[in-house]
Coordinates of C-alpha atoms and ligand atoms in Angstrom, one line a residue:
M254 CA 105.7 100.8 82.7
G255 CA 104.5 103.3 85.1
F256 CA 106.1 106.1 87.3
R257 CA 106.5 107.1 90.9
L258 CA 106.9 110.9 90.8
A259 CA 107.8 112.9 93.9
T260 CA 109.1 116.4 94.6
N261 CA 112.3 116.9 96.6
L262 CA 112.8 119.6 99.2
G263 CA 114.5 121.8 96.5
G264 CA 111.1 121.7 94.8
R265 CA 112.4 119.6 91.8
A266 CA 110.5 116.7 90.3
V267 CA 112.1 113.3 91.0
L268 CA 111.4 109.8 90.1
V269 CA 111.5 107.3 92.9
G270 CA 113.3 104.3 91.6
D271 CA 114.4 101.1 93.2
D272 CA 117.8 102.5 94.2
G273 CA 116.9 106.0 95.1
L274 CA 115.7 109.4 93.6
I275 CA 116.4 110.4 90.0
D276 CA 116.2 114.0 89.0
L277 CA 113.5 114.1 86.2
E278 CA 114.9 117.0 84.2
A279 CA 118.5 115.8 84.3
A280 CA 117.7 112.2 83.5
T281 CA 115.6 113.2 80.4
N282 CA 118.1 115.8 79.2
G283 CA 115.5 118.5 79.8
E284 CA 112.7 116.8 78.0
F285 CA 110.6 117.0 81.1
S286 CA 110.4 120.0 83.3
A287 CA 111.9 120.1 86.8
D288 CA 108.6 121.7 87.9
P289 CA 106.5 118.9 89.2
M290 CA 103.2 120.7 88.4
V291 CA 104.4 120.9 84.8
A292 CA 105.8 117.4 84.7
L293 CA 102.8 115.6 86.0
A294 CA 100.5 117.1 83.3
R295 CA 102.4 114.9 80.9
Y296 CA 101.6 111.8 82.8
D297 CA 100.8 109.8 79.7
E298 CA 104.4 110.3 78.3
L299 CA 105.9 110.0 81.7
R300 CA 104.9 106.3 81.9
A301 CA 107.4 105.5 79.2
V302 CA 110.2 107.3 80.9
G303 CA 110.8 104.5 83.4
D304 CA 111.8 102.1 80.8
R305 CA 114.5 104.4 79.4
L306 CA 116.0 104.9 82.9
V307 CA 116.4 101.2 83.7
G308 CA 120.0 100.9 84.9
R309 CA 120.5 104.6 85.4
A310 CA 122.3 105.3 88.8
A311 CA 120.2 107.3 91.3
D312 CA 121.0 110.9 92.1
A313 CA 120.2 110.6 95.7
P314 CA 119.2 107.9 98.2
A315 CA 115.5 107.2 98.6
D316 CA 115.2 109.3 101.8
L317 CA 111.6 110.2 102.4
D318 CA 112.7 113.1 104.7
A319 CA 114.0 114.7 101.6
L320 CA 110.6 114.9 100.0
G321 CA 108.1 117.7 100.1
P322 CA 104.4 117.2 99.1
C323 CA 104.5 115.3 95.7
V324 CA 102.0 117.8 94.4
P325 CA 103.2 121.1 95.8
A326 CA 100.9 123.6 94.3
P327 CA 97.5 122.3 93.2
R328 CA 94.9 124.9 92.3
Q329 CA 92.2 123.1 94.0
I330 CA 92.0 120.5 96.8
F331 CA 88.7 118.8 97.2
G332 CA 87.8 116.7 100.3
V333 CA 84.8 114.1 100.5
G334 CA 83.1 113.6 103.8
L335 CA 81.3 110.4 104.9
N336 CA 82.3 108.5 101.8
Y337 CA 82.6 105.0 103.5
R338 CA 79.4 103.4 104.7
S339 CA 81.2 102.2 108.0
H340 CA 82.5 105.7 108.7
A341 CA 79.2 107.3 108.1
E342 CA 77.7 104.9 110.5
E343 CA 80.3 105.4 113.2
S344 CA 79.7 109.2 112.9
G345 CA 76.0 108.7 113.5
M346 CA 75.2 110.4 110.2
A347 CA 72.9 109.4 107.4
L348 CA 74.5 108.0 104.3
P349 CA 75.0 110.9 101.8
T350 CA 72.9 110.7 98.6
V351 CA 75.2 113.3 96.9
P352 CA 79.0 113.7 97.6
M353 CA 79.6 115.9 100.7
I354 CA 82.4 118.2 99.5
F355 CA 84.7 120.6 101.4
T356 CA 88.3 121.8 100.7
K357 CA 91.5 121.6 102.5
F358 CA 93.3 124.8 101.8
V359 CA 96.5 124.6 99.9
S360 CA 98.6 126.0 102.7
S361 CA 97.8 122.8 104.7
L362 CA 99.9 120.5 102.4
A363 CA 103.0 118.9 103.7
G364 CA 105.4 116.2 102.8
P365 CA 105.2 112.5 103.6
T366 CA 107.2 112.7 106.9
A367 CA 106.1 116.2 108.0
D368 CA 105.5 116.8 111.7
V369 CA 101.9 117.7 112.5
P370 CA 101.2 120.3 115.1
I371 CA 98.7 119.2 117.7
V372 CA 96.7 122.5 117.9
S373 CA 94.2 121.1 120.4
G374 CA 92.9 118.1 122.3
L375 CA 90.6 117.3 119.5
V376 CA 92.9 116.5 116.5
D377 CA 92.1 113.2 114.6
W378 CA 93.5 111.0 112.0
E379 CA 91.9 110.1 108.6
V380 CA 93.9 108.1 106.1
E381 CA 92.7 108.7 102.6
L382 CA 93.3 107.8 99.0
V383 CA 94.2 111.0 97.1
V384 CA 93.6 111.3 93.5
V385 CA 95.8 113.5 91.4
I386 CA 94.2 115.0 88.3
G387 CA 96.4 114.9 85.3
R388 CA 94.2 116.3 82.5
G389 CA 91.4 118.5 83.7
G390 CA 88.1 119.5 82.2
R391 CA 84.4 119.9 82.8
D392 CA 81.7 117.3 82.5
I393 CA 84.0 114.3 82.7
P394 CA 81.8 111.1 82.6
A395 CA 82.6 108.5 85.3
N396 CA 83.6 105.9 82.8
A397 CA 86.4 108.3 81.5
A398 CA 87.4 109.5 85.0
W399 CA 90.6 107.3 85.4
S400 CA 92.0 108.5 82.0
H401 CA 92.1 112.0 83.5
V402 CA 94.0 110.9 86.6
A403 CA 97.8 111.1 86.7
G404 CA 98.1 108.9 89.6
V405 CA 97.2 108.4 93.3
T406 CA 99.0 109.0 96.5
V407 CA 98.5 108.5 100.2
G408 CA 96.9 111.4 102.2
Q409 CA 96.1 112.2 105.8
D410 CA 93.0 114.4 106.2
V411 CA 94.1 115.6 109.6
S412 CA 91.1 117.1 111.3
D413 CA 90.4 119.4 114.4
R414 CA 87.0 118.2 115.5
G415 CA 86.3 121.1 117.7
V416 CA 86.9 123.7 114.8
Q417 CA 85.2 121.3 112.2
F418 CA 81.9 121.5 114.3
A419 CA 82.4 125.0 115.9
S420 CA 79.9 126.9 113.7
N421 CA 76.3 126.3 113.1
P422 CA 75.7 125.0 110.5
A423 CA 79.2 123.3 110.7
Q424 CA 81.7 123.6 107.8
F425 CA 84.6 121.3 107.6
S426 CA 87.2 123.2 105.7
M427 CA 88.9 125.3 108.4
G428 CA 89.2 122.4 110.9
K429 CA 91.1 120.4 108.2
S430 CA 93.4 123.3 107.1
F431 CA 95.9 123.9 109.9
R432 CA 99.5 123.8 109.0
A433 CA 100.6 120.4 107.8
F434 CA 97.1 119.0 108.2
A435 CA 97.4 117.6 104.7
P436 CA 100.5 115.4 104.5
I437 CA 100.6 113.6 101.2
G438 CA 103.0 111.3 99.4
P439 CA 105.5 109.9 99.2
A440 CA 104.9 109.9 95.4
I441 CA 102.3 110.1 92.8
V442 CA 101.9 106.5 91.6
S443 CA 100.7 106.1 88.1
V444 CA 97.4 104.2 87.8
D445 CA 98.9 101.5 85.6
L446 CA 101.2 100.3 88.5
L447 CA 98.1 99.3 90.5
D448 CA 96.3 95.9 90.0
D449 CA 92.9 97.5 90.6
P450 CA 92.7 101.2 91.3
D451 CA 89.2 100.7 92.7
D452 CA 90.3 98.3 95.3
L453 CA 93.2 99.4 97.4
A454 CA 93.7 98.5 101.1
L455 CA 94.3 101.4 103.4
T456 CA 95.4 101.5 107.0
C457 CA 96.3 104.0 109.8
D458 CA 98.3 103.1 112.9
V459 CA 98.9 105.4 115.8
D460 CA 101.9 104.4 117.9
G461 CA 101.6 100.9 116.5
V462 CA 97.9 100.4 117.2
R463 CA 95.8 99.6 114.0
E464 CA 93.1 102.3 114.1
Q465 CA 91.8 102.1 110.5
D466 CA 91.7 99.1 108.1
G467 CA 89.6 99.6 105.0
R468 CA 89.5 99.1 101.3
T469 CA 88.6 101.7 98.6
S470 CA 86.1 99.3 97.1
D471 CA 83.9 100.3 100.0
L472 CA 83.7 104.0 98.9
I473 CA 80.0 105.1 98.5
F474 CA 81.1 107.4 95.7
D475 CA 84.0 105.9 93.9
V476 CA 86.7 107.8 91.9
G477 CA 84.6 107.8 88.7
S478 CA 81.5 109.2 90.4
L479 CA 83.6 111.9 92.3
V480 CA 85.3 113.0 89.1
E481 CA 81.9 113.2 87.4
Y482 CA 80.2 114.9 90.1
L483 CA 83.0 117.6 90.8
S484 CA 83.6 118.3 87.2
S485 CA 79.9 118.9 86.5
I486 CA 80.2 122.0 88.8
C487 CA 83.9 122.9 88.9
E488 CA 86.4 122.9 86.1
L489 CA 89.1 120.5 87.2
Y490 CA 92.8 121.4 86.5
S491 CA 95.9 119.4 86.1
G492 CA 97.3 118.7 89.7
D493 CA 94.2 119.1 91.5
L494 CA 93.7 116.7 94.5
I495 CA 90.7 114.8 95.7
F496 CA 90.9 113.4 99.2
T497 CA 88.3 110.7 98.6
G498 CA 87.2 110.1 102.2
T499 CA 88.2 108.0 105.2
P500 CA 87.1 104.5 106.3
A501 CA 85.8 103.7 109.8
G502 CA 88.1 103.9 112.9
V503 CA 88.7 107.7 113.4
G504 CA 89.5 108.9 116.9
V505 CA 86.4 110.9 117.5
A506 CA 84.2 107.7 117.3
K507 CA 86.3 106.1 120.0
G508 CA 86.7 109.3 122.3
R509 CA 90.5 109.2 121.6
F510 CA 92.6 111.9 119.8
L511 CA 96.2 112.5 118.8
A512 CA 98.7 113.5 121.4
V513 CA 102.1 115.2 121.2
G514 CA 104.8 112.6 120.8
Q515 CA 102.6 110.0 119.0
T516 CA 103.4 108.8 115.5
M517 CA 100.8 108.3 112.8
V518 CA 101.7 105.8 110.0
S519 CA 99.2 105.9 107.0
T520 CA 99.6 103.3 104.4
I521 CA 97.9 102.3 101.0
D522 CA 99.1 98.9 99.7
G523 CA 101.1 99.4 96.4
V524 CA 101.1 103.1 96.8
G525 CA 103.1 104.1 99.9
T526 CA 103.3 105.2 103.5
L527 CA 103.2 108.5 105.4
T528 CA 105.0 108.7 108.8
N529 CA 104.0 111.8 110.7
R530 CA 105.0 112.7 114.2
C531 CA 102.7 114.8 116.4
V532 CA 104.5 117.8 117.8
T533 CA 103.8 120.8 119.8
P534 CA 102.6 123.6 117.7
Ligands
ZN608 ZN1 88.5 113.0 105.3

């Protein structure tokens, strides 16, 4: 039995059940912390909690607008550029031979239905699988990587292409770190709830038009390889996020960008959906 762990707008850890949201601390009589960053570190034990809560009435309806980012305060957020062959090709870039890493700064995190400010005419969409580290460490081998993962969630790596490529040489981090440029959620979904965590379908629709349609099995560097590479350099901490890259179909390759009034819907099958309106800054 697995879990879907989210964070409500009061900052408390909640489990997303069939009937609604269940307050984790209350439902476990204080065994688990209300602090989602503390709770997610005990992901192994959390998997069993679902069984014990079967039949328990929800504390609140499953209102996604009531949720903040499911991981509200990671110590590190890693992004991976050009990690799908099709996306590297549409970008006119050579396939990477080592992972191309940048960061999205923590202040860009937002909840699953957050409004995204359209800060320029060059703001683009990137649906991504986001990995949530449960147990950190250094030098984690690829074949042990999934055992260090608390779960996965849906992320949007919203990107201002002008800022991303403004400097020479370019750096990606600033153009991807405006307010609410990192909506995630709705929940951390434990790995055991996924049929094959290395083959998940992900899509992004903008105003009902299917812009991206890919599978994580097409990743150039899969989750195991990314965890191995990152942990060979940086110590990973519980709660760290890895935005694993986006498949083909981004706006810049089509000469189209997000406009105020549009709605982005980003989905990973079996994980969840983000719905984000584009608004005036
Ligand atoms: Zn990205």
